Coordinates of C-alpha atoms and ligand atoms in Angstrom, one line a residue:
M436 CA 18.7 58.9 41.7
I437 CA 19.4 55.3 40.1
I438 CA 22.9 54.5 39.4
K439 CA 23.7 51.4 37.3
P440 CA 27.1 49.5 37.6
K441 CA 29.9 49.9 35.3
L442 CA 30.0 48.0 32.0
H443 CA 32.9 46.0 30.7
I444 CA 34.1 46.9 27.4
K445 CA 34.4 44.0 25.3
V446 CA 37.5 44.5 22.8
K447 CA 36.8 43.2 19.5
E448 CA 39.3 41.3 17.3
A449 CA 41.0 44.2 15.3
P450 CA 39.9 44.1 11.6
T451 CA 43.2 45.0 10.4
A452 CA 45.3 43.3 13.2
E453 CA 48.2 41.2 12.3
T454 CA 47.0 37.5 12.1
D455 CA 50.3 35.8 11.8
H456 CA 51.1 35.6 15.6
S457 CA 54.5 34.3 15.1
K458 CA 55.6 37.7 13.9
P459 CA 55.5 40.7 16.3
P460 CA 53.0 43.4 15.2
L461 CA 54.9 46.4 13.3
K462 CA 55.2 49.5 14.6
D463 CA 53.1 52.4 13.7
I464 CA 55.6 55.0 11.6
R465 CA 53.7 57.8 13.1
K466 CA 54.9 57.0 16.7
L467 CA 58.4 58.2 15.4
S468 CA 59.5 62.1 15.3
L469 CA 61.0 63.8 12.7
E470 CA 64.2 63.3 14.2
E471 CA 63.8 59.6 14.7
L472 CA 62.5 59.2 11.4
K473 CA 66.0 60.9 10.0
V474 CA 67.9 58.7 12.2
F475 CA 66.1 55.7 10.7
F476 CA 66.6 56.6 7.1
V477 CA 70.6 57.3 7.8
E478 CA 71.0 54.0 9.5
Q479 CA 69.4 52.3 6.5
G480 CA 71.6 54.1 4.1
E481 CA 69.0 56.5 2.7
K482 CA 69.4 60.4 2.6
A483 CA 68.1 62.3 5.7
F484 CA 65.8 64.6 3.7
R485 CA 63.5 61.9 2.9
A486 CA 62.4 62.0 6.7
K487 CA 60.8 65.5 6.1
Q488 CA 59.0 64.2 2.9
V489 CA 57.7 61.1 4.5
Y490 CA 56.6 63.3 7.6
E491 CA 54.7 65.6 5.2
W492 CA 52.8 62.6 3.7
L493 CA 52.0 61.2 7.0
W494 CA 50.8 64.4 8.7
K495 CA 50.0 67.0 6.3
K496 CA 48.5 64.7 3.8
S497 CA 47.4 62.1 6.1
V498 CA 48.2 59.1 4.0
T499 CA 47.1 55.7 5.1
D500 CA 49.3 53.5 2.9
F501 CA 53.1 53.8 2.1
E502 CA 52.0 53.2 -1.6
Q503 CA 50.3 56.5 -1.5
M504 CA 53.8 58.5 -1.1
T505 CA 54.1 58.7 -5.1
N506 CA 56.9 61.2 -5.2
L507 CA 59.3 58.7 -3.2
P508 CA 61.2 55.8 -4.9
V509 CA 59.2 52.5 -4.6
S510 CA 62.3 51.0 -2.9
L511 CA 62.1 53.5 -0.2
R512 CA 58.2 53.0 0.2
M513 CA 59.0 48.9 0.5
L514 CA 61.9 49.6 3.0
M515 CA 59.2 51.5 5.2
A516 CA 56.5 48.9 4.8
T517 CA 58.9 46.1 6.0
H518 CA 59.5 48.0 9.1
F519 CA 56.5 50.0 9.9
T520 CA 52.7 50.0 9.5
I521 CA 50.3 52.9 9.5
N522 CA 47.4 52.5 11.8
P523 CA 44.8 55.0 10.3
V524 CA 41.4 55.3 12.3
T525 CA 38.5 55.0 10.3
I526 CA 34.8 55.8 10.4
A527 CA 32.5 52.9 11.4
Q528 CA 29.2 54.9 12.0
E529 CA 28.1 58.1 11.1
Q530 CA 24.8 59.7 11.9
I531 CA 23.4 63.0 10.9
S532 CA 21.1 64.8 13.4
K533 CA 18.0 67.0 12.1
D534 CA 20.1 70.1 13.7
G535 CA 22.8 69.1 11.4
T536 CA 25.1 67.8 14.1
V537 CA 27.0 64.6 12.9
K538 CA 28.1 62.0 15.2
V539 CA 31.1 59.5 14.3
G540 CA 31.8 56.3 15.4
F541 CA 35.6 56.1 14.9
R542 CA 37.0 52.4 14.7
L543 CA 40.6 52.1 16.1
Y544 CA 43.4 49.8 14.8
D545 CA 42.6 47.2 17.7
G546 CA 38.8 46.9 17.1
N547 CA 38.1 49.8 20.0
L548 CA 35.4 52.1 19.4
V549 CA 35.6 56.0 20.1
E550 CA 33.2 59.0 19.2
G551 CA 33.6 62.5 17.7
V552 CA 30.9 65.0 16.6
L553 CA 30.9 67.8 14.0
I554 CA 28.8 70.8 15.6
P555 CA 28.0 73.2 12.8
T556 CA 26.9 76.7 14.1
E557 CA 26.2 79.9 12.2
D558 CA 30.1 81.0 12.5
R559 CA 31.8 78.0 13.4
M560 CA 32.5 74.3 12.5
T561 CA 33.4 72.7 15.7
A562 CA 35.0 68.9 16.2
C563 CA 34.6 67.2 19.4
I564 CA 36.9 64.4 19.8
S565 CA 37.9 61.8 22.1
S566 CA 41.1 61.3 24.1
Q567 CA 40.7 57.8 25.6
V568 CA 38.7 54.7 25.1
G569 CA 36.1 54.7 28.0
C570 CA 37.3 56.8 31.1
S571 CA 38.4 56.0 34.6
L572 CA 36.5 58.7 36.4
T573 CA 32.9 57.6 36.7
C574 CA 31.0 60.8 36.8
K575 CA 27.4 59.7 37.6
F576 CA 26.0 61.8 34.7
C577 CA 28.2 60.7 31.8
A578 CA 27.8 57.4 29.9
T579 CA 31.4 57.3 29.4
G580 CA 31.8 57.2 33.2
Y581 CA 29.7 53.9 33.0
M582 CA 32.5 52.3 30.6
E583 CA 35.9 51.1 32.1
R584 CA 39.0 52.9 31.0
V585 CA 40.4 50.6 28.2
R586 CA 43.4 52.5 27.0
N587 CA 44.6 56.1 26.0
L588 CA 44.6 57.3 22.5
D589 CA 48.0 58.0 21.0
P590 CA 48.6 61.4 19.2
A591 CA 47.7 60.2 15.8
E592 CA 44.4 58.6 16.8
M593 CA 43.6 62.2 17.9
Y594 CA 44.9 63.9 15.0
D595 CA 42.9 61.3 12.9
Q596 CA 39.5 62.0 14.3
V597 CA 40.3 66.0 13.6
V598 CA 41.1 65.3 10.1
L599 CA 38.4 62.8 9.3
I600 CA 35.7 65.4 11.0
D601 CA 37.2 68.1 8.7
R602 CA 36.6 66.0 5.6
I603 CA 33.1 65.5 6.9
A604 CA 32.7 69.3 7.4
R605 CA 33.9 70.1 3.8
L606 CA 31.9 67.7 2.1
T607 CA 28.6 68.2 4.0
Y608 CA 28.9 72.1 4.7
Q609 CA 31.7 73.4 2.1
M610 CA 33.3 74.9 5.1
P611 CA 36.6 73.6 7.2
L612 CA 37.0 73.0 10.8
T613 CA 37.3 76.1 12.7
N614 CA 37.6 74.8 16.2
I615 CA 38.4 71.6 18.3
V616 CA 37.3 70.8 21.7
Y617 CA 38.5 67.8 23.5
M618 CA 35.2 67.1 25.0
G619 CA 34.5 63.4 23.6
M620 CA 35.2 60.2 25.5
G621 CA 38.0 60.4 28.4
E622 CA 39.9 62.4 30.4
P623 CA 42.4 64.4 28.5
M624 CA 44.6 65.0 31.7
L625 CA 45.1 61.5 32.1
N626 CA 46.5 61.0 28.8
Y627 CA 48.5 64.3 29.2
A628 CA 51.4 63.9 27.1
N629 CA 49.8 62.4 24.2
V630 CA 46.9 65.0 24.3
L631 CA 49.6 67.7 24.3
K632 CA 51.5 65.8 21.3
S633 CA 48.2 65.9 19.4
T634 CA 47.8 69.7 20.0
E635 CA 51.1 70.3 18.7
L636 CA 50.7 68.4 15.5
I637 CA 47.3 69.9 15.1
T638 CA 49.1 73.4 15.6
S639 CA 52.3 72.8 13.7
S640 CA 53.2 73.9 10.1
E641 CA 53.9 70.3 9.4
G642 CA 50.3 69.1 10.3
L643 CA 47.1 71.3 10.2
G644 CA 48.4 74.6 11.0
M645 CA 45.4 75.8 13.3
A646 CA 45.7 78.4 15.7
A647 CA 46.1 77.1 19.5
K648 CA 43.4 79.7 20.5
R649 CA 41.0 77.5 18.5
I650 CA 41.4 74.5 20.6
T651 CA 39.9 73.7 24.0
V652 CA 40.9 70.8 26.2
S653 CA 38.3 69.9 28.8
T654 CA 39.2 68.3 32.3
A655 CA 37.0 67.1 35.1
G656 CA 39.6 68.7 37.2
I657 CA 43.0 67.2 38.2
A658 CA 44.8 69.9 40.0
K659 CA 48.4 68.5 39.5
M660 CA 47.8 68.5 36.1
I661 CA 46.3 71.9 35.5
K662 CA 49.6 73.3 37.2
K663 CA 51.5 71.2 34.8
L664 CA 49.8 72.9 31.8
G665 CA 50.8 76.2 33.4
D666 CA 54.3 75.2 33.6
D667 CA 54.2 74.0 30.2
G668 CA 52.8 77.3 28.9
V669 CA 50.1 75.9 26.8
K670 CA 48.3 78.2 24.3
F671 CA 44.9 76.5 24.0
N672 CA 42.0 77.1 26.3
L673 CA 41.0 75.1 29.3
A674 CA 37.6 74.4 30.4
L675 CA 36.7 73.0 33.7
S676 CA 33.7 70.6 34.1
L677 CA 32.6 72.0 37.3
H678 CA 28.8 71.2 37.8
A679 CA 28.8 71.8 41.6
A680 CA 30.8 74.4 43.4
N681 CA 30.3 72.7 46.8
D682 CA 32.4 69.8 47.4
V683 CA 29.6 67.5 49.2
K684 CA 27.5 67.8 45.8
R685 CA 30.6 67.6 43.5
N686 CA 31.7 64.4 45.3
Q687 CA 28.4 63.0 44.6
I688 CA 28.5 63.3 41.0
M689 CA 32.2 63.2 40.2
P690 CA 34.1 61.0 42.5
I691 CA 37.4 62.7 41.4
N692 CA 36.5 65.6 43.4
E693 CA 37.2 63.5 46.6
S694 CA 41.2 63.7 45.9
N695 CA 40.9 67.0 43.7
T696 CA 38.8 69.4 46.2
L697 CA 37.4 72.4 45.1
E698 CA 40.1 74.5 46.8
A699 CA 42.7 72.5 45.4
L700 CA 41.1 73.1 41.8
R701 CA 40.9 76.8 42.2
D702 CA 44.8 76.8 43.4
A703 CA 45.6 75.3 40.3
L704 CA 43.6 77.3 38.2
K705 CA 44.9 80.4 39.6
Y706 CA 48.4 78.9 39.0
F707 CA 47.5 77.9 35.4
Y708 CA 46.1 81.8 35.0
Q709 CA 49.3 83.4 36.3
K710 CA 51.6 81.3 34.0
T711 CA 49.5 81.6 30.6
K712 CA 47.2 84.1 31.1
N713 CA 44.4 82.0 29.5
K714 CA 40.8 82.6 30.6
V715 CA 39.3 79.3 31.8
T716 CA 35.7 78.3 31.1
F717 CA 33.5 76.6 33.8
E718 CA 31.0 73.9 32.2
Y719 CA 28.1 73.7 34.5
I720 CA 25.0 71.6 33.7
V721 CA 21.9 72.6 36.0
F722 CA 20.5 69.4 37.0
N723 CA 16.9 69.4 38.2
N724 CA 16.6 69.4 42.0
F725 CA 20.4 68.9 42.6
N726 CA 22.6 71.8 41.9
D727 CA 19.6 74.3 40.5
T728 CA 19.0 76.8 43.4
L729 CA 20.2 80.4 43.6
K730 CA 22.2 79.1 46.6
D731 CA 24.0 76.7 44.1
A732 CA 24.3 79.9 41.6
E733 CA 26.1 81.7 44.7
E734 CA 28.5 78.7 45.7
L735 CA 29.2 79.0 41.5
Y736 CA 29.8 82.8 42.0
R737 CA 32.3 82.6 45.0
F738 CA 34.2 80.1 43.2
C739 CA 34.6 81.7 40.0
K740 CA 34.8 85.5 41.3
H741 CA 38.7 84.5 42.0
L742 CA 39.6 84.0 38.2
P743 CA 38.9 85.7 34.7
A744 CA 36.4 83.1 33.8
K745 CA 33.3 82.6 32.1
V746 CA 30.3 80.1 32.8
N747 CA 28.9 77.9 30.1
I748 CA 25.7 76.3 31.1
I749 CA 25.4 72.9 29.3
E750 CA 22.0 71.4 28.5
Y751 CA 22.2 67.8 29.6
N752 CA 21.8 65.0 27.3
P753 CA 19.8 62.3 29.7
I754 CA 21.5 58.8 29.4
A755 CA 19.8 55.5 30.0
E756 CA 22.2 54.4 32.8
A757 CA 21.2 57.1 35.4
E758 CA 18.2 59.4 36.0
F759 CA 19.7 63.1 35.8
T760 CA 17.4 65.4 33.9
N761 CA 17.9 69.3 33.0
A762 CA 16.4 72.0 35.3
E763 CA 13.5 73.8 34.0
E764 CA 14.3 76.6 31.5
D765 CA 13.0 79.0 34.1
K766 CA 14.9 77.9 36.9
I767 CA 18.1 77.9 34.3
S768 CA 17.4 81.6 33.5
K769 CA 17.4 82.7 37.1
F770 CA 20.5 80.8 37.6
A771 CA 22.2 82.6 34.8
K772 CA 20.9 86.0 35.5
Y773 CA 21.9 85.7 39.4
L774 CA 25.8 85.2 37.9
E775 CA 25.3 87.8 35.1
D776 CA 24.1 90.5 37.6
R777 CA 27.3 90.0 39.3
G778 CA 29.4 90.5 36.3
I779 CA 30.1 86.9 35.1
V780 CA 30.0 86.2 31.5
V781 CA 27.5 83.2 30.9
N782 CA 26.7 81.5 27.8
I783 CA 23.8 79.1 27.7
R784 CA 24.5 76.0 25.5
R785 CA 21.7 74.2 23.9
S786 CA 22.2 70.4 23.4
R787 CA 23.0 69.3 19.8
G788 CA 22.0 66.3 18.0
K789 CA 19.6 64.9 20.9
D790 CA 17.8 62.5 18.2
I791 CA 21.3 60.8 17.6
D792 CA 22.7 60.0 21.1
A793 CA 25.2 63.0 20.7
A794 CA 26.0 62.7 24.4
C795 CA 29.6 61.5 24.6
G796 CA 29.8 57.7 25.2
Q797 CA 26.0 57.0 24.2
L798 CA 26.8 55.5 20.9
A799 CA 29.7 53.3 22.2
I800 CA 27.8 52.1 25.1
K801 CA 24.9 51.0 22.8
E802 CA 27.3 49.3 20.4
R803 CA 28.7 47.5 23.4
N804 CA 25.5 46.4 24.8
K805 CA 24.5 44.8 21.5
E806 CA 27.5 42.3 22.0
Ligands
SAM1191 C1 32.4 64.0 28.0 S1 33.4 65.1 29.3 C2 35.4 64.6 28.2 C3 36.1 65.6 28.7 C4 36.5 65.5 30.4 N1 36.6 64.4 30.8 C5 35.7 66.3 31.3 O1 34.9 65.7 32.0 O2 35.7 67.8 31.0 C6 33.2 66.7 28.3 C7 31.9 67.5 28.8 O3 31.0 66.6 28.5 C8 30.1 66.7 29.7 N2 29.0 65.7 29.6 C9 29.1 64.3 30.1 N3 27.9 63.7 29.8 C10 27.0 64.6 29.4 C11 25.7 64.6 29.1 N4 24.9 63.5 29.1 N5 25.1 65.7 28.7 C12 25.8 66.8 28.4 N6 27.1 66.8 28.9 C13 27.6 65.9 29.2 C14 31.0 66.7 31.0 O4 30.2 67.1 32.0 C15 32.2 67.4 30.2 O5 31.7 69.1 30.7
SF4_1192 S1 32.4 63.5 32.3 FE1 34.7 63.3 31.6 S2 35.6 62.5 33.4 FE2 33.7 62.5 33.9 S3 33.1 60.2 33.3 FE3 32.7 61.5 31.3 S4 34.4 61.5 30.0 FE4 35.1 60.7 32.1

């Protein structure tokens, strides 16, 4: 297995950045809560009810400019424009795969690029969104693991990805989004508060009003934060990227396992289940000659039998940075059968968008390599 060194992300000059460096950049108005917006308006001698109107324009209608808030007096729009800005996420690249999957490169206000994917299936329109620029967790099979973590996304940046992918779904397939997975770039549990805030916005009636059960947050496994999800009583689904149910093997491909062992994760997941009654999904890529034997399946069975859980076997999308490949079909079927025979629910998920680099991080890493 060849593992190449980490790449450094070069942050581009922001296309919309403040060019007059003598003035501090304006704050994004979407960083304010409804309450904070009310306080601002009252301090400025305006009526408090304006806050609700503005909030609706910002979230439900997702406007990108104060000028678009057409039911508000011009003076109010000008007041906001002198104190705040709106930093919308924009689409930098869009590629459609032969299988209908759409990969989107999102440009953030500071020039950074993150990725999202629209995955259309028979009964679902799923958006896969990013939570960080890069990732600090260095998983050896993941393209994003070869980038440095640059920064966390803020709630509005995650929300915007959903809104933009929803527009693509409606335009391309005449169907709105039905599901959202936090399985793009980054580790959601290392951007905990912003991820939770974004799910609140997506589910709230002031935002998109989607059911929390339609959202899945995926983690590489940070035990402390999984327990916190339990304490916070979240309603969305949780997926754990397991990929090996043996500490020695998992340490090799997911260094986070050294400080968050399988035992710690199992305890955290039990706690999460006790608190939320939400079933957990285990993500497992069956890598050729690494974790593909019936002994590996037995270890996986032993790990998940303690919890009401299901296993998603994900097809691997090979990346240029490492030499992992999928196990052969036959081995994957035997692996799945071993688990199913013991009562574990197994789904085999085919890779989507192979022809367009749909594995998370692949598009951003290519862009970076061009620079
Ligand atoms: C990119 S991660 C982001 C969420 C979180 N950091 C995590 O690890 O669960 C989402 C899922 O994609 C998987 N993944 C990463 N690289 C992949 C690849 N090249 N092919 C298929 N799945 C991949 C991860 O193992 C994880 O289950
Ligand atoms: S799999 Fe998840 S945690 Fe691991 S490097 Fe990729 S994005 Fe980060």
